Structures are given as structure tokens and as C-alpha cells.
Amino acid sequence: MAVTASTWQPLRGDKRWAYLARAKSIRVATANEDGSIYLSPLWHVVHEKRIFIPIDAASRHGVNVTAGRPLSALVDQGEEYATVSGVRITGTMHPIEDDALVETLAQLVFDKYFHVGHPYAEQYLEFGEVAGRTYYELVPDRMIGWDMREINVIAMPEARVLPDHVGDRLL
């Protein structure tokens, strides 16, 4: 069996949901009508272990998922081996029509990406009204996660006072 980051150091369960909730962006790839891939980073929120993404009406993602075309998504971070982590998702997206849930999601987006008095919050909200922003639920068929941060100990000098009988040792 081949060893991958997700089999070597998997990211599962509540840790995976916490990771997804904290992440600031999700890269979503959908298939266009001509078979080409449309890929873009989007904002998202996690609510009750469900992933929601605000998408404006003119977005190709909305058109592509409504047409039932394939979807993949990726949430990742890390600049080197010791900090690499991520979650790869395949699935479908469905528009949210429950007004109470939409209001909850809008508040979650505001809380995650803005603050009271944020200089762009009002513009974001107004643009969403004009652009016909809709919330979609990303329903995973499969999620694969990895987190190399949990197995790597970054080398650093220690500052300990050891008993006299231990003597010197290399750090």
C-alpha cells in the first residue's frame, strides 16, 4: 500500500471540523460546460459540522453545481513539510432556501471575516444584495485530511537544569 500524508498523519473527526472552521478560504473547483475547470478561492463557514459557501449569482460555480457537474474543494496551509496540512473534499453543493439558516450563515460570515466598524463590511453586504449572493451547502461524498504538524517536532535548544550525575549531552 502506498503511503500518503493522509495515511501517515490523517486529520479526522472533530479535529478536521475544527480545522475547516478556522480556515479562512476554501479553493473550489467545478467543471464548466466545455469540460474545463473553474477554480477559485472562496470564503466559507462551518455550522453544525456542515460546510456553507456564499456564492454570487453570476459565479460560474453556481451555474456548474446547478447543472450537476463535478466539484472538488481544498482547504490547505503550510510553507514547509513541518507545517503542511489540509482537507480535500469531493461532493456536491445545494442552495440553501431556509431563510432562518441563511440569516444564521450571514452572521457567521460577518463574525468570521469582519467586525463591527470594519471598513469593508458594509460594501461586502451591499454587493451581496446586488450580486444575488446565495448560500450553498457543500455536501461531501469524501473528505481526506492530513496534518503533518502533529508528528514533527521542530528542533529547538532546550533549557534544562539536569542532575549532576547526567553530565553534558548534545542538544
PDB file of N, CA, C and O in Angstrom, residues 15-85:
ATOM      1  N   LYS A  15     -11.223  17.089  15.031  1.00  0.00           N
ATOM      2  CA  LYS A  15     -10.062  17.903  14.647  1.00  0.00           C
ATOM      3  C   LYS A  15     -10.228  18.439  13.231  1.00  0.00           C
ATOM      4  O   LYS A  15      -9.895  19.583  12.946  1.00  0.00           O
ATOM      5  N   ARG A  16     -10.717  17.594  12.334  1.00  0.00           N
ATOM      6  CA  ARG A  16     -10.920  18.033  10.950  1.00  0.00           C
ATOM      7  C   ARG A  16     -11.966  19.139  10.890  1.00  0.00           C
ATOM      8  O   ARG A  16     -11.786  20.136  10.194  1.00  0.00           O
ATOM      9  N   TRP A  17     -13.064  18.993  11.628  1.00  0.00           N
ATOM     10  CA  TRP A  17     -14.106  20.025  11.617  1.00  0.00           C
ATOM     11  C   TRP A  17     -13.587  21.337  12.212  1.00  0.00           C
ATOM     12  O   TRP A  17     -13.895  22.417  11.718  1.00  0.00           O
ATOM     13  N   ALA A  18     -12.791  21.258  13.266  1.00  0.00           N
ATOM     14  CA  ALA A  18     -12.206  22.473  13.852  1.00  0.00           C
ATOM     15  C   ALA A  18     -11.251  23.130  12.862  1.00  0.00           C
ATOM     16  O   ALA A  18     -11.225  24.357  12.722  1.00  0.00           O
ATOM     17  N   TYR A  19     -10.473  22.329  12.160  1.00  0.00           N
ATOM     18  CA  TYR A  19      -9.552  22.835  11.141  1.00  0.00           C
ATOM     19  C   TYR A  19     -10.323  23.574  10.043  1.00  0.00           C
ATOM     20  O   TYR A  19      -9.974  24.687   9.656  1.00  0.00           O
ATOM     21  N   LEU A  20     -11.380  22.944   9.556  1.00  0.00           N
ATOM     22  CA  LEU A  20     -12.196  23.567   8.498  1.00  0.00           C
ATOM     23  C   LEU A  20     -12.850  24.851   8.996  1.00  0.00           C
ATOM     24  O   LEU A  20     -12.935  25.840   8.259  1.00  0.00           O
ATOM     25  N   ALA A  21     -13.318  24.860  10.227  1.00  0.00           N
ATOM     26  CA  ALA A  21     -13.988  26.049  10.773  1.00  0.00           C
ATOM     27  C   ALA A  21     -13.024  27.224  10.902  1.00  0.00           C
ATOM     28  O   ALA A  21     -13.402  28.367  10.655  1.00  0.00           O
ATOM     29  N   ARG A  22     -11.772  26.963  11.283  1.00  0.00           N
ATOM     30  CA  ARG A  22     -10.788  28.036  11.459  1.00  0.00           C
ATOM     31  C   ARG A  22     -10.239  28.573  10.148  1.00  0.00           C
ATOM     32  O   ARG A  22      -9.819  29.725  10.073  1.00  0.00           O
ATOM     33  N   ALA A  23     -10.179  27.736   9.128  1.00  0.00           N
ATOM     34  CA  ALA A  23      -9.578  28.136   7.848  1.00  0.00           C
ATOM     35  C   ALA A  23     -10.329  29.316   7.249  1.00  0.00           C
ATOM     36  O   ALA A  23     -11.552  29.409   7.347  1.00  0.00           O
ATOM     37  N   LYS A  24      -9.589  30.209   6.618  1.00  0.00           N
ATOM     38  CA  LYS A  24     -10.186  31.426   6.053  1.00  0.00           C
ATOM     39  C   LYS A  24     -10.688  31.240   4.629  1.00  0.00           C
ATOM     40  O   LYS A  24     -11.573  31.956   4.184  1.00  0.00           O
ATOM     41  N   SER A  25     -10.107  30.319   3.860  1.00  0.00           N
ATOM     42  CA  SER A  25     -10.575  30.152   2.485  1.00  0.00           C
ATOM     43  C   SER A  25     -10.587  28.691   2.084  1.00  0.00           C
ATOM     44  O   SER A  25      -9.885  27.859   2.647  1.00  0.00           O
ATOM     45  N   ILE A  26     -11.425  28.416   1.111  1.00  0.00           N
ATOM     46  CA  ILE A  26     -11.557  27.087   0.537  1.00  0.00           C
ATOM     47  C   ILE A  26     -11.410  27.258  -0.971  1.00  0.00           C
ATOM     48  O   ILE A  26     -12.000  28.166  -1.558  1.00  0.00           O
ATOM     49  N   ARG A  27     -10.591  26.444  -1.586  1.00  0.00           N
ATOM     50  CA  ARG A  27     -10.428  26.503  -3.041  1.00  0.00           C
ATOM     51  C   ARG A  27     -11.439  25.530  -3.642  1.00  0.00           C
ATOM     52  O   ARG A  27     -11.398  24.338  -3.356  1.00  0.00           O
ATOM     53  N   VAL A  28     -12.317  26.049  -4.464  1.00  0.00           N
ATOM     54  CA  VAL A  28     -13.372  25.231  -5.061  1.00  0.00           C
ATOM     55  C   VAL A  28     -13.119  25.115  -6.556  1.00  0.00           C
ATOM     56  O   VAL A  28     -12.860  26.118  -7.232  1.00  0.00           O
ATOM     57  N   ALA A  29     -13.184  23.893  -7.053  1.00  0.00           N
ATOM     58  CA  ALA A  29     -13.030  23.622  -8.479  1.00  0.00           C
ATOM     59  C   ALA A  29     -14.297  22.935  -8.978  1.00  0.00           C
ATOM     60  O   ALA A  29     -14.729  21.935  -8.409  1.00  0.00           O
ATOM     61  N   THR A  30     -14.896  23.509 -10.022  1.00  0.00           N
ATOM     62  CA  THR A  30     -16.062  22.901 -10.654  1.00  0.00           C
ATOM     63  C   THR A  30     -15.792  22.773 -12.150  1.00  0.00           C
ATOM     64  O   THR A  30     -14.948  23.474 -12.698  1.00  0.00           O
ATOM     65  N   ALA A  31     -16.519  21.881 -12.781  1.00  0.00           N
ATOM     66  CA  ALA A  31     -16.346  21.657 -14.217  1.00  0.00           C
ATOM     67  C   ALA A  31     -17.293  22.563 -15.002  1.00  0.00           C
ATOM     68  O   ALA A  31     -18.487  22.621 -14.709  1.00  0.00           O
ATOM     69  N   ASN A  32     -16.730  23.281 -15.976  1.00  0.00           N
ATOM     70  CA  ASN A  32     -17.537  24.099 -16.877  1.00  0.00           C
ATOM     71  C   ASN A  32     -18.215  23.217 -17.922  1.00  0.00           C
ATOM     72  O   ASN A  32     -17.868  22.041 -18.081  1.00  0.00           O
ATOM     73  N   GLU A  33     -19.135  23.790 -18.652  1.00  0.00           N
ATOM     74  CA  GLU A  33     -19.869  23.053 -19.685  1.00  0.00           C
ATOM     75  C   GLU A  33     -18.940  22.437 -20.724  1.00  0.00           C
ATOM     76  O   GLU A  33     -19.168  21.329 -21.204  1.00  0.00           O
ATOM     77  N   ASP A  34     -17.853  23.148 -21.065  1.00  0.00           N
ATOM     78  CA  ASP A  34     -16.916  22.641 -22.073  1.00  0.00           C
ATOM     79  C   ASP A  34     -15.886  21.659 -21.502  1.00  0.00           C
ATOM     80  O   ASP A  34     -14.986  21.216 -22.208  1.00  0.00           O
ATOM     81  N   GLY A  35     -16.005  21.331 -20.213  1.00  0.00           N
ATOM     82  CA  GLY A  35     -15.103  20.373 -19.592  1.00  0.00           C
ATOM     83  C   GLY A  35     -13.894  21.013 -18.909  1.00  0.00           C
ATOM     84  O   GLY A  35     -13.169  20.340 -18.181  1.00  0.00           O
ATOM     85  N   SER A  36     -13.667  22.293 -19.136  1.00  0.00           N
ATOM     86  CA  SER A  36     -12.561  22.963 -18.459  1.00  0.00           C
ATOM     87  C   SER A  36     -12.900  23.142 -16.977  1.00  0.00           C
ATOM     88  O   SER A  36     -14.051  23.046 -16.580  1.00  0.00           O
ATOM     89  N   ILE A  37     -11.882  23.409 -16.200  1.00  0.00           N
ATOM     90  CA  ILE A  37     -12.050  23.539 -14.755  1.00  0.00           C
ATOM     91  C   ILE A  37     -12.104  25.011 -14.375  1.00  0.00           C
ATOM     92  O   ILE A  37     -11.277  25.810 -14.810  1.00  0.00           O
ATOM     93  N   TYR A  38     -13.079  25.361 -13.543  1.00  0.00           N
ATOM     94  CA  TYR A  38     -13.177  26.713 -12.978  1.00  0.00           C
ATOM     95  C   TYR A  38     -12.761  26.596 -11.518  1.00  0.00           C
ATOM     96  O   TYR A  38     -13.379  25.872 -10.741  1.00  0.00           O
ATOM     97  N   LEU A  39     -11.703  27.292 -11.141  1.00  0.00           N
ATOM     98  CA  LEU A  39     -11.121  27.182  -9.817  1.00  0.00           C
ATOM     99  C   LEU A  39     -11.013  28.559  -9.187  1.00  0.00           C
ATOM    100  O   LEU A  39     -10.542  29.497  -9.829  1.00  0.00           O
ATOM    101  N   SER A  40     -11.460  28.680  -7.945  1.00  0.00           N
ATOM    102  CA  SER A  40     -11.328  29.966  -7.251  1.00  0.00           C
ATOM    103  C   SER A  40     -11.338  29.764  -5.747  1.00  0.00           C
ATOM    104  O   SER A  40     -11.954  28.830  -5.239  1.00  0.00           O
ATOM    105  N   PRO A  41     -10.641  30.659  -5.036  1.00  0.00           N
ATOM    106  CA  PRO A  41     -10.704  30.632  -3.570  1.00  0.00           C
ATOM    107  C   PRO A  41     -11.969  31.341  -3.112  1.00  0.00           C
ATOM    108  O   PRO A  41     -12.323  32.402  -3.635  1.00  0.00           O
ATOM    109  N   LEU A  42     -12.656  30.758  -2.164  1.00  0.00           N
ATOM    110  CA  LEU A  42     -13.904  31.331  -1.662  1.00  0.00           C
ATOM    111  C   LEU A  42     -13.886  31.346  -0.137  1.00  0.00           C
ATOM    112  O   LEU A  42     -13.120  30.633   0.498  1.00  0.00           O
ATOM    113  N   TRP A  43     -14.756  32.149   0.430  1.00  0.00           N
ATOM    114  CA  TRP A  43     -14.968  32.129   1.872  1.00  0.00           C
ATOM    115  C   TRP A  43     -15.944  31.008   2.201  1.00  0.00           C
ATOM    116  O   TRP A  43     -16.737  30.580   1.344  1.00  0.00           O
ATOM    117  N   HIS A  44     -15.899  30.575   3.441  1.00  0.00           N
ATOM    118  CA  HIS A  44     -16.811  29.521   3.881  1.00  0.00           C
ATOM    119  C   HIS A  44     -16.982  29.601   5.393  1.00  0.00           C
ATOM    120  O   HIS A  44     -16.164  30.196   6.088  1.00  0.00           O
ATOM    121  N   VAL A  45     -18.042  28.985   5.873  1.00  0.00           N
ATOM    122  CA  VAL A  45     -18.259  28.821   7.303  1.00  0.00           C
ATOM    123  C   VAL A  45     -18.695  27.387   7.564  1.00  0.00           C
ATOM    124  O   VAL A  45     -19.251  26.728   6.685  1.00  0.00           O
ATOM    125  N   VAL A  46     -18.419  26.942   8.780  1.00  0.00           N
ATOM    126  CA  VAL A  46     -18.872  25.625   9.219  1.00  0.00           C
ATOM    127  C   VAL A  46     -19.918  25.855  10.296  1.00  0.00           C
ATOM    128  O   VAL A  46     -19.703  26.622  11.235  1.00  0.00           O
ATOM    129  N   HIS A  47     -21.060  25.201  10.137  1.00  0.00           N
ATOM    130  CA  HIS A  47     -22.146  25.307  11.105  1.00  0.00           C
ATOM    131  C   HIS A  47     -22.715  23.911  11.314  1.00  0.00           C
ATOM    132  O   HIS A  47     -23.161  23.263  10.359  1.00  0.00           O
ATOM    133  N   GLU A  48     -22.659  23.443  12.553  1.00  0.00           N
ATOM    134  CA  GLU A  48     -23.167  22.115  12.906  1.00  0.00           C
ATOM    135  C   GLU A  48     -22.562  21.020  12.027  1.00  0.00           C
ATOM    136  O   GLU A  48     -23.265  20.172  11.488  1.00  0.00           O
ATOM    137  N   LYS A  49     -21.242  21.086  11.865  1.00  0.00           N
ATOM    138  CA  LYS A  49     -20.482  20.125  11.057  1.00  0.00           C
ATOM    139  C   LYS A  49     -20.995  20.049   9.620  1.00  0.00           C
ATOM    140  O   LYS A  49     -21.029  18.979   9.007  1.00  0.00           O
ATOM    141  N   ARG A  50     -21.369  21.199   9.098  1.00  0.00           N
ATOM    142  CA  ARG A  50     -21.781  21.336   7.697  1.00  0.00           C
ATOM    143  C   ARG A  50     -21.034  22.536   7.126  1.00  0.00           C
ATOM    144  O   ARG A  50     -20.840  23.531   7.817  1.00  0.00           O
ATOM    145  N   ILE A  51     -20.624  22.452   5.873  1.00  0.00           N
ATOM    146  CA  ILE A  51     -19.846  23.499   5.218  1.00  0.00           C
ATOM    147  C   ILE A  51     -20.772  24.322   4.327  1.00  0.00           C
ATOM    148  O   ILE A  51     -21.502  23.761   3.494  1.00  0.00           O
ATOM    149  N   PHE A  52     -20.712  25.650   4.498  1.00  0.00           N
ATOM    150  CA  PHE A  52     -21.547  26.560   3.711  1.00  0.00           C
ATOM    151  C   PHE A  52     -20.666  27.594   3.020  1.00  0.00           C
ATOM    152  O   PHE A  52     -19.711  28.103   3.622  1.00  0.00           O
ATOM    153  N   ILE A  53     -21.021  27.907   1.775  1.00  0.00           N
ATOM    154  CA  ILE A  53     -20.226  28.820   0.965  1.00  0.00           C
ATOM    155  C   ILE A  53     -21.148  29.864   0.348  1.00  0.00           C
ATOM    156  O   ILE A  53     -22.120  29.507  -0.327  1.00  0.00           O
ATOM    157  N   PRO A  54     -20.860  31.162   0.564  1.00  0.00           N
ATOM    158  CA  PRO A  54     -21.634  32.201  -0.123  1.00  0.00           C
ATOM    159  C   PRO A  54     -21.137  32.341  -1.564  1.00  0.00           C
ATOM    160  O   PRO A  54     -19.927  32.458  -1.803  1.00  0.00           O
ATOM    161  N   ILE A  55     -22.065  32.301  -2.505  1.00  0.00           N
ATOM    162  CA  ILE A  55     -21.707  32.403  -3.926  1.00  0.00           C
ATOM    163  C   ILE A  55     -22.638  33.409  -4.584  1.00  0.00           C
ATOM    164  O   ILE A  55     -23.865  33.331  -4.427  1.00  0.00           O
ATOM    165  N   ASP A  56     -22.052  34.346  -5.331  1.00  0.00           N
ATOM    166  CA  ASP A  56     -22.841  35.344  -6.047  1.00  0.00           C
ATOM    167  C   ASP A  56     -23.473  34.725  -7.289  1.00  0.00           C
ATOM    168  O   ASP A  56     -22.925  33.792  -7.887  1.00  0.00           O
ATOM    169  N   ALA A  57     -24.616  35.243  -7.694  1.00  0.00           N
ATOM    170  CA  ALA A  57     -25.421  34.661  -8.778  1.00  0.00           C
ATOM    171  C   ALA A  57     -24.645  34.520 -10.085  1.00  0.00           C
ATOM    172  O   ALA A  57     -24.841  33.555 -10.819  1.00  0.00           O
ATOM    173  N   ALA A  58     -23.754  35.443 -10.390  1.00  0.00           N
ATOM    174  CA  ALA A  58     -23.022  35.397 -11.661  1.00  0.00           C
ATOM    175  C   ALA A  58     -21.837  34.428 -11.628  1.00  0.00           C
ATOM    176  O   ALA A  58     -21.206  34.200 -12.655  1.00  0.00           O
ATOM    177  N   SER A  59     -21.562  33.845 -10.489  1.00  0.00           N
ATOM    178  CA  SER A  59     -20.427  32.935 -10.377  1.00  0.00           C
ATOM    179  C   SER A  59     -20.641  31.685 -11.213  1.00  0.00           C
ATOM    180  O   SER A  59     -21.734  31.104 -11.226  1.00  0.00           O
ATOM    181  N   ARG A  60     -19.583  31.258 -11.878  1.00  0.00           N
ATOM    182  CA  ARG A  60     -19.676  30.020 -12.652  1.00  0.00           C
ATOM    183  C   ARG A  60     -19.891  28.802 -11.743  1.00  0.00           C
ATOM    184  O   ARG A  60     -20.448  27.799 -12.188  1.00  0.00           O
ATOM    185  N   HIS A  61     -19.437  28.906 -10.503  1.00  0.00           N
ATOM    186  CA  HIS A  61     -19.635  27.772  -9.594  1.00  0.00           C
ATOM    187  C   HIS A  61     -21.121  27.475  -9.404  1.00  0.00           C
ATOM    188  O   HIS A  61     -21.529  26.317  -9.424  1.00  0.00           O
ATOM    189  N   GLY A  62     -21.917  28.516  -9.217  1.00  0.00           N
ATOM    190  CA  GLY A  62     -23.356  28.317  -9.060  1.00  0.00           C
ATOM    191  C   GLY A  62     -23.966  27.633 -10.274  1.00  0.00           C
ATOM    192  O   GLY A  62     -24.759  26.696 -10.149  1.00  0.00           O
ATOM    193  N   VAL A  63     -23.584  28.098 -11.454  1.00  0.00           N
ATOM    194  CA  VAL A  63     -24.083  27.507 -12.705  1.00  0.00           C
ATOM    195  C   VAL A  63     -23.627  26.055 -12.813  1.00  0.00           C
ATOM    196  O   VAL A  63     -24.414  25.167 -13.154  1.00  0.00           O
ATOM    197  N   ASN A  64     -22.369  25.814 -12.527  1.00  0.00           N
ATOM    198  CA  ASN A  64     -21.817  24.462 -12.674  1.00  0.00           C
ATOM    199  C   ASN A  64     -22.439  23.456 -11.712  1.00  0.00           C
ATOM    200  O   ASN A  64     -22.755  22.332 -12.102  1.00  0.00           O
ATOM    201  N   VAL A  65     -22.611  23.847 -10.441  1.00  0.00           N
ATOM    202  CA  VAL A  65     -23.184  22.883  -9.494  1.00  0.00           C
ATOM    203  C   VAL A  65     -24.677  22.689  -9.732  1.00  0.00           C
ATOM    204  O   VAL A  65     -25.187  21.585  -9.541  1.00  0.00           O
ATOM    205  N   THR A  66     -25.357  23.737 -10.181  1.00  0.00           N
ATOM    206  CA  THR A  66     -26.777  23.598 -10.509  1.00  0.00           C
ATOM    207  C   THR A  66     -26.961  22.631 -11.670  1.00  0.00           C
ATOM    208  O   THR A  66     -27.938  21.880 -11.722  1.00  0.00           O
ATOM    209  N   ALA A  67     -25.995  22.614 -12.585  1.00  0.00           N
ATOM    210  CA  ALA A  67     -26.044  21.698 -13.728  1.00  0.00           C
ATOM    211  C   ALA A  67     -25.606  20.283 -13.343  1.00  0.00           C
ATOM    212  O   ALA A  67     -25.630  19.381 -14.184  1.00  0.00           O
ATOM    213  N   GLY A  68     -25.190  20.092 -12.083  1.00  0.00           N
ATOM    214  CA  GLY A  68     -24.812  18.761 -11.625  1.00  0.00           C
ATOM    215  C   GLY A  68     -23.411  18.335 -12.029  1.00  0.00           C
ATOM    216  O   GLY A  68     -23.104  17.140 -12.035  1.00  0.00           O
ATOM    217  N   ARG A  69     -22.561  19.289 -12.348  1.00  0.00           N
ATOM    218  CA  ARG A  69     -21.197  18.964 -12.771  1.00  0.00           C
ATOM    219  C   ARG A  69     -20.311  18.669 -11.553  1.00  0.00           C
ATOM    220  O   ARG A  69     -20.597  19.106 -10.448  1.00  0.00           O
ATOM    221  N   PRO A  70     -19.208  17.959 -11.776  1.00  0.00           N
ATOM    222  CA  PRO A  70     -18.324  17.564 -10.661  1.00  0.00           C
ATOM    223  C   PRO A  70     -17.754  18.752  -9.896  1.00  0.00           C
ATOM    224  O   PRO A  70     -17.566  19.838 -10.446  1.00  0.00           O
ATOM    225  N   LEU A  71     -17.462  18.498  -8.614  1.00  0.00           N
ATOM    226  CA  LEU A  71     -16.924  19.519  -7.729  1.00  0.00           C
ATOM    227  C   LEU A  71     -15.853  18.909  -6.837  1.00  0.00           C
ATOM    228  O   LEU A  71     -16.018  17.802  -6.330  1.00  0.00           O
ATOM    229  N   SER A  72     -14.782  19.649  -6.665  1.00  0.00           N
ATOM    230  CA  SER A  72     -13.747  19.314  -5.690  1.00  0.00           C
ATOM    231  C   SER A  72     -13.398  20.576  -4.938  1.00  0.00           C
ATOM    232  O   SER A  72     -13.538  21.676  -5.467  1.00  0.00           O
ATOM    233  N   ALA A  73     -12.922  20.408  -3.719  1.00  0.00           N
ATOM    234  CA  ALA A  73     -12.527  21.566  -2.914  1.00  0.00           C
ATOM    235  C   ALA A  73     -11.300  21.198  -2.094  1.00  0.00           C
ATOM    236  O   ALA A  73     -11.040  20.020  -1.824  1.00  0.00           O
ATOM    237  N   LEU A  74     -10.552  22.230  -1.712  1.00  0.00           N
ATOM    238  CA  LEU A  74      -9.342  22.030  -0.931  1.00  0.00           C
ATOM    239  C   LEU A  74      -9.188  23.165   0.064  1.00  0.00           C
ATOM    240  O   LEU A  74      -9.323  24.333  -0.284  1.00  0.00           O
ATOM    241  N   VAL A  75      -8.932  22.795   1.304  1.00  0.00           N
ATOM    242  CA  VAL A  75      -8.548  23.741   2.350  1.00  0.00           C
ATOM    243  C   VAL A  75      -7.161  23.296   2.768  1.00  0.00           C
ATOM    244  O   VAL A  75      -6.974  22.146   3.162  1.00  0.00           O
ATOM    245  N   ASP A  76      -6.167  24.189   2.661  1.00  0.00           N
ATOM    246  CA  ASP A  76      -4.811  23.781   2.990  1.00  0.00           C
ATOM    247  C   ASP A  76      -3.997  24.943   3.522  1.00  0.00           C
ATOM    248  O   ASP A  76      -4.397  26.100   3.405  1.00  0.00           O
ATOM    249  N   GLN A  77      -2.869  24.595   4.114  1.00  0.00           N
ATOM    250  CA  GLN A  77      -1.925  25.590   4.600  1.00  0.00           C
ATOM    251  C   GLN A  77      -0.577  24.922   4.771  1.00  0.00           C
ATOM    252  O   GLN A  77      -0.474  23.700   4.745  1.00  0.00           O
ATOM    253  N   GLY A  78       0.445  25.727   4.943  1.00  0.00           N
ATOM    254  CA  GLY A  78       1.778  25.209   5.214  1.00  0.00           C
ATOM    255  C   GLY A  78       2.777  25.677   4.192  1.00  0.00           C
ATOM    256  O   GLY A  78       2.487  25.723   3.006  1.00  0.00           O
ATOM    257  N   GLU A  79       3.938  26.014   4.681  1.00  0.00           N
ATOM    258  CA  GLU A  79       5.009  26.505   3.822  1.00  0.00           C
ATOM    259  C   GLU A  79       6.156  25.516   3.714  1.00  0.00           C
ATOM    260  O   GLU A  79       7.027  25.669   2.874  1.00  0.00           O
ATOM    261  N   GLU A  80       6.198  24.523   4.585  1.00  0.00           N
ATOM    262  CA  GLU A  80       7.255  23.528   4.569  1.00  0.00           C
ATOM    263  C   GLU A  80       6.693  22.246   5.157  1.00  0.00           C
ATOM    264  O   GLU A  80       5.588  22.219   5.696  1.00  0.00           O
ATOM    265  N   TYR A  81       7.455  21.180   5.068  1.00  0.00           N
ATOM    266  CA  TYR A  81       6.975  19.860   5.478  1.00  0.00           C
ATOM    267  C   TYR A  81       6.379  19.841   6.883  1.00  0.00           C
ATOM    268  O   TYR A  81       5.337  19.238   7.118  1.00  0.00           O
ATOM    269  N   ALA A  82       7.013  20.534   7.797  1.00  0.00           N
ATOM    270  CA  ALA A  82       6.582  20.505   9.193  1.00  0.00           C
ATOM    271  C   ALA A  82       5.266  21.232   9.440  1.00  0.00           C
ATOM    272  O   ALA A  82       4.673  21.080  10.496  1.00  0.00           O
ATOM    273  N   THR A  83       4.797  22.020   8.472  1.00  0.00           N
ATOM    274  CA  THR A  83       3.573  22.802   8.683  1.00  0.00           C
ATOM    275  C   THR A  83       2.469  22.489   7.683  1.00  0.00           C
ATOM    276  O   THR A  83       1.443  23.159   7.666  1.00  0.00           O
ATOM    277  N   VAL A  84       2.669  21.472   6.862  1.00  0.00           N
ATOM    278  CA  VAL A  84       1.689  21.147   5.821  1.00  0.00           C
ATOM    279  C   VAL A  84       0.470  20.450   6.432  1.00  0.00           C
ATOM    280  O   VAL A  84       0.598  19.507   7.209  1.00  0.00           O
ATOM    281  N   SER A  85      -0.715  20.949   6.063  1.00  0.00           N
ATOM    282  CA  SER A  85      -1.960  20.325   6.498  1.00  0.00           C
ATOM    283  C   SER A  85      -3.044  20.680   5.499  1.00  0.00           C
ATOM    284  O   SER A  85      -2.925  21.659   4.762  1.00  0.00           O
TER     285      SER A  85
END
